C-alpha positions as YAML, in Angstrom:
chain: A
units: angstrom
residues:
- id: 1
  name: UNK
  ca: [0.00, 0.00, 0.00]
- id: 2
  name: UNK
  ca: [1.15, 3.54, -0.74]
- id: 3
  name: UNK
  ca: [-0.14, 6.87, 0.50]
- id: 4
  name: UNK
  ca: [-1.43, 9.06, -2.35]
- id: 5
  name: UNK
  ca: [-3.07, 12.34, -1.29]
- id: 6
  name: UNK
  ca: [-3.61, 10.91, 2.17]
- id: 7
  name: UNK
  ca: [-5.28, 7.74, 0.89]
- id: 8
  name: UNK
  ca: [-3.87, 4.22, 0.77]
- id: 9
  name: UNK
  ca: [-3.54, 2.85, -2.75]
- id: 10
  name: UNK
  ca: [-2.65, -0.74, -3.58]
- id: 11
  name: UNK
  ca: [0.43, -1.13, -5.78]
- id: 12
  name: UNK
  ca: [0.98, -4.62, -7.27]
- id: 13
  name: UNK
  ca: [3.97, -6.49, -5.92]
- id: 14
  name: UNK
  ca: [5.55, -6.72, -9.37]
- id: 15
  name: UNK
  ca: [5.62, -2.94, -9.71]
- id: 16
  name: UNK
  ca: [7.06, -2.44, -6.23]
- id: 17
  name: UNK
  ca: [9.69, -5.11, -6.91]
- id: 18
  name: UNK
  ca: [10.67, -3.46, -10.19]
- id: 19
  name: UNK
  ca: [11.06, -0.15, -8.38]
- id: 20
  name: UNK
  ca: [13.08, -1.82, -5.64]
- id: 21
  name: UNK
  ca: [15.48, -3.10, -8.25]
- id: 22
  name: UNK
  ca: [15.73, 0.14, -10.22]
- id: 23
  name: UNK
  ca: [15.98, 2.45, -7.22]
- id: 24
  name: UNK
  ca: [17.95, 0.39, -4.71]
- id: 25
  name: UNK
  ca: [19.42, -2.93, -5.87]
- id: 26
  name: UNK
  ca: [20.82, -1.85, -9.22]
- id: 27
  name: UNK
  ca: [22.56, 1.28, -7.85]
- id: 28
  name: UNK
  ca: [24.29, -0.82, -5.19]
- id: 29
  name: UNK
  ca: [25.51, -3.34, -7.74]
- id: 30
  name: UNK
  ca: [26.75, -0.60, -10.08]
- id: 31
  name: UNK
  ca: [28.58, 1.19, -7.29]
- id: 32
  name: UNK
  ca: [30.13, -1.85, -5.59]
- id: 33
  name: UNK
  ca: [30.58, -4.20, -8.58]
- id: 34
  name: UNK
  ca: [30.58, -2.00, -11.71]
- id: 35
  name: UNK
  ca: [31.63, -4.73, -14.17]
- id: 36
  name: UNK
  ca: [29.53, -7.53, -12.73]
- id: 37
  name: UNK
  ca: [27.07, -9.10, -15.17]
- id: 38
  name: UNK
  ca: [23.81, -10.10, -13.54]
- id: 39
  name: UNK
  ca: [20.10, -10.69, -13.96]
- id: 40
  name: UNK
  ca: [17.30, -9.58, -11.67]
- id: 41
  name: UNK
  ca: [13.73, -10.79, -11.43]
- id: 42
  name: UNK
  ca: [10.64, -11.44, -9.35]
- id: 43
  name: UNK
  ca: [10.16, -15.22, -9.45]
- id: 44
  name: UNK
  ca: [9.05, -18.07, -7.22]
- id: 45
  name: UNK
  ca: [6.11, -18.35, -4.86]
- id: 46
  name: UNK
  ca: [3.45, -15.73, -4.42]
- id: 47
  name: UNK
  ca: [0.37, -14.30, -6.05]
- id: 48
  name: UNK
  ca: [2.38, -11.28, -7.17]
- id: 49
  name: UNK
  ca: [4.53, -13.54, -9.37]
- id: 50
  name: UNK
  ca: [1.41, -14.62, -11.26]
- id: 51
  name: UNK
  ca: [0.09, -11.07, -11.41]
- id: 52
  name: UNK
  ca: [-2.99, -11.97, -9.33]
- id: 53
  name: UNK
  ca: [-2.17, -10.15, -6.07]
- id: 54
  name: UNK
  ca: [-4.54, -7.63, -4.57]
- id: 55
  name: UNK
  ca: [-4.90, -5.73, -1.30]
- id: 56
  name: UNK
  ca: [-5.73, -8.93, 0.63]
- id: 57
  name: UNK
  ca: [-2.48, -10.49, -0.56]
- id: 58
  name: UNK
  ca: [-0.49, -8.05, 1.54]
- id: 59
  name: UNK
  ca: [-1.53, -9.62, 4.86]
- id: 60
  name: UNK
  ca: [1.21, -12.26, 4.81]
- id: 61
  name: UNK
  ca: [4.49, -13.12, 3.04]
- id: 62
  name: UNK
  ca: [4.02, -10.24, 0.57]
- id: 63
  name: UNK
  ca: [6.83, -7.79, 0.03]
- id: 64
  name: UNK
  ca: [8.81, -6.09, -2.70]
- id: 65
  name: UNK
  ca: [11.62, -8.51, -3.45]
- id: 66
  name: UNK
  ca: [14.31, -9.12, -6.02]
- id: 67
  name: UNK
  ca: [16.24, -12.25, -6.95]
- id: 68
  name: UNK
  ca: [19.69, -11.46, -8.33]
- id: 69
  name: UNK
  ca: [21.38, -13.99, -10.63]
- id: 70
  name: UNK
  ca: [25.11, -14.22, -11.26]
- id: 71
  name: UNK
  ca: [27.12, -16.26, -13.74]
- id: 72
  name: UNK
  ca: [28.51, -19.48, -12.28]
- id: 73
  name: UNK
  ca: [32.09, -18.24, -12.01]
- id: 74
  name: UNK
  ca: [31.09, -14.87, -10.63]
- id: 75
  name: UNK
  ca: [28.88, -16.43, -7.97]
- id: 76
  name: UNK
  ca: [31.75, -18.63, -6.79]
- id: 77
  name: UNK
  ca: [34.12, -15.65, -6.76]
- id: 78
  name: UNK
  ca: [31.91, -12.80, -5.59]
- id: 79
  name: UNK
  ca: [28.62, -14.29, -4.41]
- id: 80
  name: UNK
  ca: [29.35, -13.84, -0.71]
- id: 81
  name: UNK
  ca: [30.42, -10.22, -1.24]
- id: 82
  name: UNK
  ca: [27.29, -9.43, -3.27]
- id: 83
  name: UNK
  ca: [25.08, -10.89, -0.56]
- id: 84
  name: UNK
  ca: [26.88, -8.92, 2.10]
- id: 85
  name: UNK
  ca: [26.62, -5.69, 0.10]
- id: 86
  name: UNK
  ca: [22.89, -6.08, -0.41]
- id: 87
  name: UNK
  ca: [22.37, -7.04, 3.22]
- id: 88
  name: UNK
  ca: [24.33, -4.02, 4.41]
- id: 89
  name: UNK
  ca: [23.31, -1.31, 1.93]
- id: 90
  name: UNK
  ca: [19.65, -2.03, 1.14]
- id: 91
  name: UNK
  ca: [17.08, -0.23, 3.26]
- id: 92
  name: UNK
  ca: [15.11, -2.22, 5.81]
- id: 93
  name: UNK
  ca: [11.84, -1.17, 4.18]
- id: 94
  name: UNK
  ca: [10.77, 0.09, 0.77]
- id: 95
  name: UNK
  ca: [7.52, 1.97, 0.15]
- id: 96
  name: UNK
  ca: [6.51, 1.07, 3.68]
- id: 97
  name: UNK
  ca: [7.09, -2.68, 3.31]
- id: 98
  name: UNK
  ca: [9.87, -5.01, 4.48]
- id: 99
  name: UNK
  ca: [11.93, -6.20, 1.53]
- id: 100
  name: UNK
  ca: [13.37, -9.48, 0.33]
- id: 101
  name: UNK
  ca: [16.45, -10.28, -1.75]
- id: 102
  name: UNK
  ca: [18.35, -13.39, -2.81]
- id: 103
  name: UNK
  ca: [21.42, -14.20, -4.89]
- id: 104
  name: UNK
  ca: [21.53, -17.28, -7.13]
- id: 105
  name: UNK
  ca: [22.92, -18.72, -10.32]
- id: 106
  name: UNK
  ca: [20.34, -19.59, -12.95]
- id: 107
  name: UNK
  ca: [21.31, -23.24, -12.84]
- id: 108
  name: UNK
  ca: [21.22, -23.34, -9.04]
- id: 109
  name: UNK
  ca: [17.85, -21.60, -8.87]
- id: 110
  name: UNK
  ca: [16.20, -23.98, -11.35]
- id: 111
  name: UNK
  ca: [17.64, -26.92, -9.44]
- id: 112
  name: UNK
  ca: [16.32, -25.50, -6.17]
- id: 113
  name: UNK
  ca: [12.83, -24.77, -7.50]
- id: 114
  name: UNK
  ca: [12.28, -27.70, -9.88]
- id: 115
  name: UNK
  ca: [15.06, -30.23, -9.11]
- id: 116
  name: UNK
  ca: [16.08, -29.93, -12.76]
- id: 117
  name: UNK
  ca: [19.52, -29.38, -14.28]
- id: 118
  name: UNK
  ca: [18.81, -26.75, -16.92]
- id: 119
  name: UNK
  ca: [22.28, -27.30, -18.42]
- id: 120
  name: UNK
  ca: [21.42, -30.77, -19.75]
- id: 121
  name: UNK
  ca: [18.83, -32.12, -22.16]
- id: 122
  name: UNK
  ca: [15.29, -32.18, -20.77]
- id: 123
  name: UNK
  ca: [13.75, -35.60, -21.34]
- id: 124
  name: UNK
  ca: [10.03, -36.47, -21.61]
- id: 125
  name: UNK
  ca: [10.07, -38.04, -18.15]
- id: 126
  name: UNK
  ca: [11.43, -34.75, -16.80]
- id: 127
  name: UNK
  ca: [8.53, -32.83, -18.30]
- id: 128
  name: UNK
  ca: [5.99, -35.29, -16.91]
- id: 129
  name: UNK
  ca: [7.37, -35.10, -13.37]
- id: 130
  name: UNK
  ca: [7.70, -31.31, -13.20]
- id: 131
  name: UNK
  ca: [4.71, -29.84, -11.34]
- id: 132
  name: UNK
  ca: [2.72, -27.65, -13.69]
- id: 133
  name: UNK
  ca: [2.25, -24.88, -11.13]
- id: 134
  name: UNK
  ca: [6.03, -24.80, -10.64]
- id: 135
  name: UNK
  ca: [6.59, -24.37, -14.36]
- id: 136
  name: UNK
  ca: [4.05, -21.55, -14.40]
- id: 137
  name: UNK
  ca: [5.75, -19.74, -11.50]
- id: 138
  name: UNK
  ca: [9.17, -19.93, -13.18]
- id: 139
  name: UNK
  ca: [7.96, -18.87, -16.61]
- id: 140
  name: UNK
  ca: [5.62, -16.20, -15.22]
- id: 141
  name: UNK
  ca: [7.09, -13.58, -12.96]
- id: 142
  name: UNK
  ca: [8.99, -10.56, -14.18]
- id: 143
  name: UNK
  ca: [12.56, -10.17, -15.40]
- id: 144
  name: UNK
  ca: [13.94, -6.68, -14.77]
- id: 145
  name: UNK
  ca: [17.44, -7.12, -16.17]
- id: 146
  name: UNK
  ca: [19.31, -10.02, -17.79]
- id: 147
  name: UNK
  ca: [22.93, -10.46, -18.78]
- id: 148
  name: UNK
  ca: [23.43, -14.08, -17.65]
- id: 149
  name: UNK
  ca: [20.84, -16.15, -19.56]
- id: 150
  name: UNK
  ca: [17.90, -16.13, -17.16]
- id: 151
  name: UNK
  ca: [15.38, -15.51, -19.92]
- id: 152
  name: UNK
  ca: [16.96, -18.22, -22.07]
- id: 153
  name: UNK
  ca: [16.32, -20.71, -19.25]
- id: 154
  name: UNK
  ca: [12.73, -19.48, -18.96]
- id: 155
  name: UNK
  ca: [12.33, -19.85, -22.71]
- id: 156
  name: UNK
  ca: [13.48, -23.47, -22.55]
- id: 157
  name: UNK
  ca: [10.68, -24.19, -20.08]
- id: 158
  name: UNK
  ca: [8.11, -21.89, -21.69]
- id: 159
  name: UNK
  ca: [5.89, -24.82, -22.65]
- id: 160
  name: UNK
  ca: [5.88, -28.56, -23.20]
- id: 161
  name: UNK
  ca: [7.62, -29.94, -26.31]
- id: 162
  name: UNK
  ca: [5.19, -30.81, -29.08]
- id: 163
  name: UNK
  ca: [5.12, -34.59, -28.56]
- id: 164
  name: UNK
  ca: [4.80, -34.26, -24.78]
- id: 165
  name: UNK
  ca: [1.94, -31.82, -25.37]
- id: 166
  name: UNK
  ca: [0.21, -34.33, -27.67]
- id: 167
  name: UNK
  ca: [0.56, -37.02, -25.01]
- id: 168
  name: UNK
  ca: [-0.89, -34.75, -22.34]
- id: 169
  name: UNK
  ca: [-3.85, -33.96, -24.58]
- id: 170
  name: UNK
  ca: [-4.37, -37.68, -25.15]
- id: 171
  name: UNK
  ca: [-4.20, -38.39, -21.43]
- id: 172
  name: UNK
  ca: [-6.50, -35.47, -20.68]
- id: 173
  name: UNK
  ca: [-9.23, -36.78, -22.98]
- id: 174
  name: UNK
  ca: [-8.87, -40.26, -21.48]
- id: 175
  name: UNK
  ca: [-9.49, -38.83, -18.03]
- id: 176
  name: UNK
  ca: [-12.85, -37.50, -19.23]
- id: 177
  name: UNK
  ca: [-14.19, -40.43, -21.27]
- id: 178
  name: UNK
  ca: [-14.40, -43.19, -18.62]
- id: 179
  name: UNK
  ca: [-15.85, -40.91, -15.95]
- id: 180
  name: UNK
  ca: [-18.81, -39.36, -17.76]
- id: 181
  name: UNK
  ca: [-21.16, -42.31, -17.36]
- id: 182
  name: UNK
  ca: [-20.52, -42.35, -13.61]
- id: 183
  name: UNK
  ca: [-22.40, -39.07, -13.19]
- id: 184
  name: UNK
  ca: [-25.60, -40.84, -14.19]
- id: 185
  name: UNK
  ca: [-24.75, -44.13, -12.49]
- id: 186
  name: UNK
  ca: [-24.18, -42.51, -9.10]
- id: 187
  name: UNK
  ca: [-27.27, -40.34, -9.48]
- id: 188
  name: UNK
  ca: [-29.50, -43.23, -10.50]
- id: 189
  name: UNK
  ca: [-28.35, -45.09, -7.38]
- id: 190
  name: UNK
  ca: [-29.70, -42.20, -5.30]
- id: 191
  name: UNK
  ca: [-26.33, -40.57, -4.69]
- id: 192
  name: UNK
  ca: [-26.73, -37.03, -5.99]
- id: 193
  name: UNK
  ca: [-23.85, -35.82, -3.82]
- id: 194
  name: UNK
  ca: [-21.54, -38.41, -5.35]
- id: 195
  name: UNK
  ca: [-22.81, -37.57, -8.84]
- id: 196
  name: UNK
  ca: [-22.16, -33.89, -8.18]
- id: 197
  name: UNK
  ca: [-18.65, -34.66, -6.95]
- id: 198
  name: UNK
  ca: [-17.87, -36.63, -10.12]
- id: 199
  name: UNK
  ca: [-19.30, -33.79, -12.20]
- id: 200
  name: UNK
  ca: [-17.08, -31.27, -10.42]
- id: 201
  name: UNK
  ca: [-14.03, -33.42, -11.04]
- id: 202
  name: UNK
  ca: [-14.93, -33.61, -14.72]
- id: 203
  name: UNK
  ca: [-15.24, -29.83, -14.83]
- id: 204
  name: UNK
  ca: [-11.70, -29.60, -13.43]
- id: 205
  name: UNK
  ca: [-10.46, -32.07, -16.03]
- id: 206
  name: UNK
  ca: [-12.19, -30.19, -18.86]
- id: 207
  name: UNK
  ca: [-10.68, -26.93, -17.63]
- id: 208
  name: UNK
  ca: [-7.22, -28.51, -17.67]
- id: 209
  name: UNK
  ca: [-7.84, -29.61, -21.25]
- id: 210
  name: UNK
  ca: [-8.60, -26.00, -22.16]
- id: 211
  name: UNK
  ca: [-5.32, -24.89, -20.57]
- id: 212
  name: UNK
  ca: [-3.57, -27.55, -22.65]
- id: 213
  name: UNK
  ca: [-5.29, -26.63, -25.89]
- id: 214
  name: UNK
  ca: [-4.37, -22.98, -25.33]
- id: 215
  name: UNK
  ca: [-0.81, -23.98, -24.41]
- id: 216
  name: UNK
  ca: [-0.87, -22.34, -21.00]
- id: 217
  name: UNK
  ca: [0.40, -23.84, -17.75]
- id: 218
  name: UNK
  ca: [-2.29, -24.07, -15.07]
- id: 219
  name: UNK
  ca: [-1.45, -22.53, -11.68]
- id: 220
  name: UNK
  ca: [-2.13, -24.01, -8.25]
- id: 221
  name: UNK
  ca: [-5.68, -24.28, -6.94]
- id: 222
  name: UNK
  ca: [-6.11, -20.78, -5.47]
- id: 223
  name: UNK
  ca: [-5.67, -19.14, -8.86]
- id: 224
  name: UNK
  ca: [-6.81, -21.99, -11.12]
- id: 225
  name: UNK
  ca: [-10.24, -20.47, -11.81]
- id: 226
  name: UNK
  ca: [-8.90, -16.94, -12.12]
- id: 227
  name: UNK
  ca: [-6.31, -18.00, -14.69]
- id: 228
  name: UNK
  ca: [-8.95, -20.04, -16.53]
- id: 229
  name: UNK
  ca: [-11.20, -16.98, -16.81]
- id: 230
  name: UNK
  ca: [-8.37, -15.14, -18.58]
- id: 231
  name: UNK
  ca: [-7.85, -17.81, -21.23]
- id: 232
  name: UNK
  ca: [-9.04, -16.97, -24.74]
- id: 233
  name: UNK
  ca: [-11.96, -19.40, -24.34]
- id: 234
  name: UNK
  ca: [-12.38, -18.97, -20.59]
- id: 235
  name: UNK
  ca: [-15.15, -16.40, -20.51]
- id: 236
  name: UNK
  ca: [-17.26, -18.28, -23.07]
- id: 237
  name: UNK
  ca: [-16.82, -21.65, -21.40]
- id: 238
  name: UNK
  ca: [-17.33, -20.51, -17.80]
- id: 239
  name: UNK
  ca: [-21.18, -20.37, -17.95]
- id: 240
  name: UNK
  ca: [-21.24, -23.76, -19.71]
- id: 241
  name: UNK
  ca: [-19.18, -25.33, -16.93]
- id: 242
  name: UNK
  ca: [-21.15, -23.49, -14.26]
- id: 243
  name: UNK
  ca: [-24.24, -25.33, -15.51]
- id: 244
  name: UNK
  ca: [-22.57, -28.60, -14.52]
- id: 245
  name: UNK
  ca: [-21.74, -27.29, -11.06]
- id: 246
  name: UNK
  ca: [-25.19, -25.81, -10.44]
- id: 247
  name: UNK
  ca: [-27.19, -28.83, -11.63]
- id: 248
  name: UNK
  ca: [-29.37, -30.31, -8.88]
- id: 249
  name: UNK
  ca: [-30.14, -33.60, -10.64]
- id: 250
  name: UNK
  ca: [-27.93, -36.05, -12.45]
- id: 251
  name: UNK
  ca: [-30.00, -35.64, -15.61]
- id: 252
  name: UNK
  ca: [-29.32, -31.90, -15.74]
- id: 253
  name: UNK
  ca: [-25.68, -32.50, -14.85]
- id: 254
  name: UNK
  ca: [-25.35, -35.06, -17.63]
- id: 255
  name: UNK
  ca: [-26.92, -32.69, -20.18]
- id: 256
  name: UNK
  ca: [-24.58, -29.87, -19.17]
- id: 257
  name: UNK
  ca: [-21.55, -32.14, -19.49]
- id: 258
  name: UNK
  ca: [-22.63, -33.18, -22.99]
- id: 259
  name: UNK
  ca: [-22.72, -29.51, -23.98]
- id: 260
  name: UNK
  ca: [-19.32, -28.84, -22.41]
- id: 261
  name: UNK
  ca: [-17.79, -31.85, -24.13]
- id: 262
  name: UNK
  ca: [-19.12, -30.70, -27.49]
- id: 263
  name: UNK
  ca: [-17.59, -27.25, -27.00]
- id: 264
  name: UNK
  ca: [-14.19, -28.74, -26.22]
- id: 265
  name: UNK
  ca: [-14.41, -31.05, -29.20]
- id: 266
  name: UNK
  ca: [-14.94, -27.95, -31.33]
- id: 267
  name: UNK
  ca: [-11.82, -26.45, -29.75]
- id: 268
  name: UNK
  ca: [-9.92, -29.62, -30.63]
- id: 269
  name: UNK
  ca: [-11.06, -29.33, -34.24]
- id: 270
  name: UNK
  ca: [-9.90, -25.72, -34.36]
- id: 271
  name: UNK
  ca: [-6.36, -26.89, -33.49]
- id: 272
  name: UNK
  ca: [-6.19, -28.72, -36.82]
- id: 273
  name: UNK
  ca: [-4.17, -31.57, -35.33]
- id: 274
  name: UNK
  ca: [-6.38, -34.38, -36.59]
- id: 275
  name: UNK
  ca: [-9.22, -34.88, -39.01]
- id: 276
  name: UNK
  ca: [-12.31, -33.12, -37.63]
- id: 277
  name: UNK
  ca: [-14.18, -35.16, -35.02]
- id: 278
  name: UNK
  ca: [-17.90, -35.35, -34.49]
- id: 279
  name: UNK
  ca: [-19.16, -35.89, -30.97]
- id: 280
  name: UNK
  ca: [-21.50, -38.84, -30.63]
- id: 281
  name: UNK
  ca: [-23.78, -39.59, -27.74]
- id: 282
  name: UNK
  ca: [-23.50, -43.23, -26.72]
- id: 283
  name: UNK
  ca: [-25.00, -45.41, -24.01]
- id: 284
  name: UNK
  ca: [-22.39, -47.61, -22.40]
- id: 285
  name: UNK
  ca: [-23.62, -51.18, -21.91]
- id: 286
  name: UNK
  ca: [-27.08, -49.96, -22.98]
- id: 287
  name: UNK
  ca: [-27.51, -48.23, -19.65]
- id: 288
  name: UNK
  ca: [-29.79, -45.16, -19.58]
- id: 289
  name: UNK
  ca: [-26.88, -42.72, -19.29]
- id: 290
  name: UNK
  ca: [-25.68, -40.48, -22.09]
- id: 291
  name: UNK
  ca: [-21.95, -40.25, -22.65]
- id: 292
  name: UNK
  ca: [-20.22, -37.97, -25.16]
- id: 293
  name: UNK
  ca: [-17.69, -39.75, -27.32]
- id: 294
  name: UNK
  ca: [-15.18, -38.52, -29.90]
- id: 295
  name: UNK
  ca: [-12.24, -40.79, -30.59]
- id: 296
  name: UNK
  ca: [-9.67, -38.05, -30.06]
- id: 297
  name: UNK
  ca: [-7.06, -40.12, -28.15]
- id: 298
  name: UNK
  ca: [-6.81, -42.68, -30.95]
- id: 299
  name: UNK
  ca: [-6.33, -39.87, -33.48]
- id: 300
  name: UNK
  ca: [-3.64, -38.17, -31.39]
- id: 301
  name: UNK
  ca: [-1.53, -41.25, -30.66]
- id: 302
  name: UNK
  ca: [-0.15, -41.73, -34.22]
- id: 303
  name: UNK
  ca: [0.98, -38.11, -34.29]
- id: 304
  name: UNK
  ca: [3.55, -38.66, -31.52]
- id: 305
  name: UNK
  ca: [6.99, -39.24, -33.04]
- id: 306
  name: UNK
  ca: [9.44, -39.16, -30.12]
- id: 307
  name: UNK
  ca: [10.12, -42.82, -29.24]
- id: 308
  name: UNK
  ca: [10.39, -42.01, -25.53]
- id: 309
  name: UNK
  ca: [6.97, -40.35, -25.54]
- id: 310
  name: UNK
  ca: [5.48, -43.14, -27.68]
- id: 311
  name: UNK
  ca: [6.68, -45.67, -25.10]
- id: 312
  name: UNK
  ca: [4.95, -43.74, -22.32]
- id: 313
  name: UNK
  ca: [1.78, -43.19, -24.34]
- id: 314
  name: UNK
  ca: [1.42, -46.86, -25.22]
- id: 315
  name: UNK
  ca: [1.10, -47.71, -21.54]
- id: 316
  name: UNK
  ca: [-1.97, -46.64, -19.63]
- id: 317
  name: UNK
  ca: [-2.11, -42.86, -20.23]
- id: 318
  name: UNK
  ca: [-1.44, -41.58, -16.73]
- id: 319
  name: UNK
  ca: [-0.65, -38.00, -17.72]
- id: 320
  name: UNK
  ca: [1.64, -35.72, -15.66]
- id: 321
  name: UNK
  ca: [2.58, -36.01, -12.02]
- id: 322
  name: UNK
  ca: [-0.12, -33.49, -11.03]
- id: 323
  name: UNK
  ca: [-2.79, -36.10, -11.84]
- id: 324
  name: UNK
  ca: [-1.31, -39.22, -10.23]
- id: 325
  name: UNK
  ca: [-3.35, -39.07, -7.05]
- id: 326
  name: UNK
  ca: [-6.69, -39.41, -8.87]
- id: 327
  name: UNK
  ca: [-5.83, -42.32, -11.14]
- id: 328
  name: UNK
  ca: [-7.07, -45.88, -11.01]
- id: 329
  name: UNK
  ca: [-3.79, -47.60, -11.66]
- id: 330
  name: UNK
  ca: [-3.48, -50.96, -13.37]
- id: 331
  name: UNK
  ca: [-2.02, -53.59, -10.96]
- id: 332
  name: UNK
  ca: [0.94, -54.14, -13.28]
- id: 333
  name: UNK
  ca: [2.02, -50.54, -12.62]
- id: 334
  name: UNK
  ca: [2.32, -51.03, -8.86]
- id: 335
  name: UNK
  ca: [6.13, -51.55, -9.01]
- id: 336
  name: UNK
  ca: [6.39, -48.10, -10.61]
- id: 337
  name: UNK
  ca: [4.29, -46.59, -7.84]
- id: 338
  name: UNK
  ca: [6.45, -48.22, -5.18]
- id: 339
  name: UNK
  ca: [9.47, -46.45, -6.64]
- id: 340
  name: UNK
  ca: [7.82, -43.10, -5.90]
- id: 341
  name: UNK
  ca: [8.29, -43.82, -2.20]
- id: 342
  name: UNK
  ca: [11.92, -44.94, -2.35]
...
């Protein structure tokens, strides 16, 4: 918050952090280390990194802050001196707020935040085990200055490689298909709460598919809906998905899901990846439940060329690590699950 004409005005954390760098951090570095190449940015945790902070955000762990990045050799040679200079010369507060500052190398920071060595090749299994919200936080944020390759590292992680993206689309559609009939099945058994819960989970899965089709990383849960509303298709799809959430009977919920599925199938067609699909309404095992079906996964699979991704896709399509907890795993995959706990 800043005082303007006697009134408190909220200033986004990104703007305050940029000012902190320009007005305080950069002058110190120029004066004490005039030839030192560096980068500076606002990255990491926090609503301000995603650009979603507001006045309420300031009640905890919110401050103008700057992460300084040095080249590997310079960090080894001068890192301790740079930290000491910033600790000694920076003010305790800036614009009425306590401040934060850190010194890293790009490689060390990526390793710390994502447990990834940005200096080596990034394999498909790396992409599938990197948390999506972590990728969003690293590739969002704000770079104020860069002489050491920070933006190049962000560009490498800007979005999934094409074949990994195709696999994630395939897995995303497979999450939707088997679940749709359960909305009716639970409801017909007298369990409207259970039916509603399944419907809500399908809404989440459909929203993630929209993020994928628009090639945007989804953030963590607090800002998932906000980020969705800012997607190109978010505002048009929100009322369609709200109809699923608001439905009081499984029949209305089922009808709303059919409409939502059709809209996403149209989005798939607009991508031009496969021959156009037509959504069919089928009744699984002749039960009285309507399920939308378009054979998108089978059309996507032949498009994947990377042998490592093909190998993953030809197993049960589990998707990325963010989705593991909600999967019904095949028994043959239990040895792989056990390795997660080693």
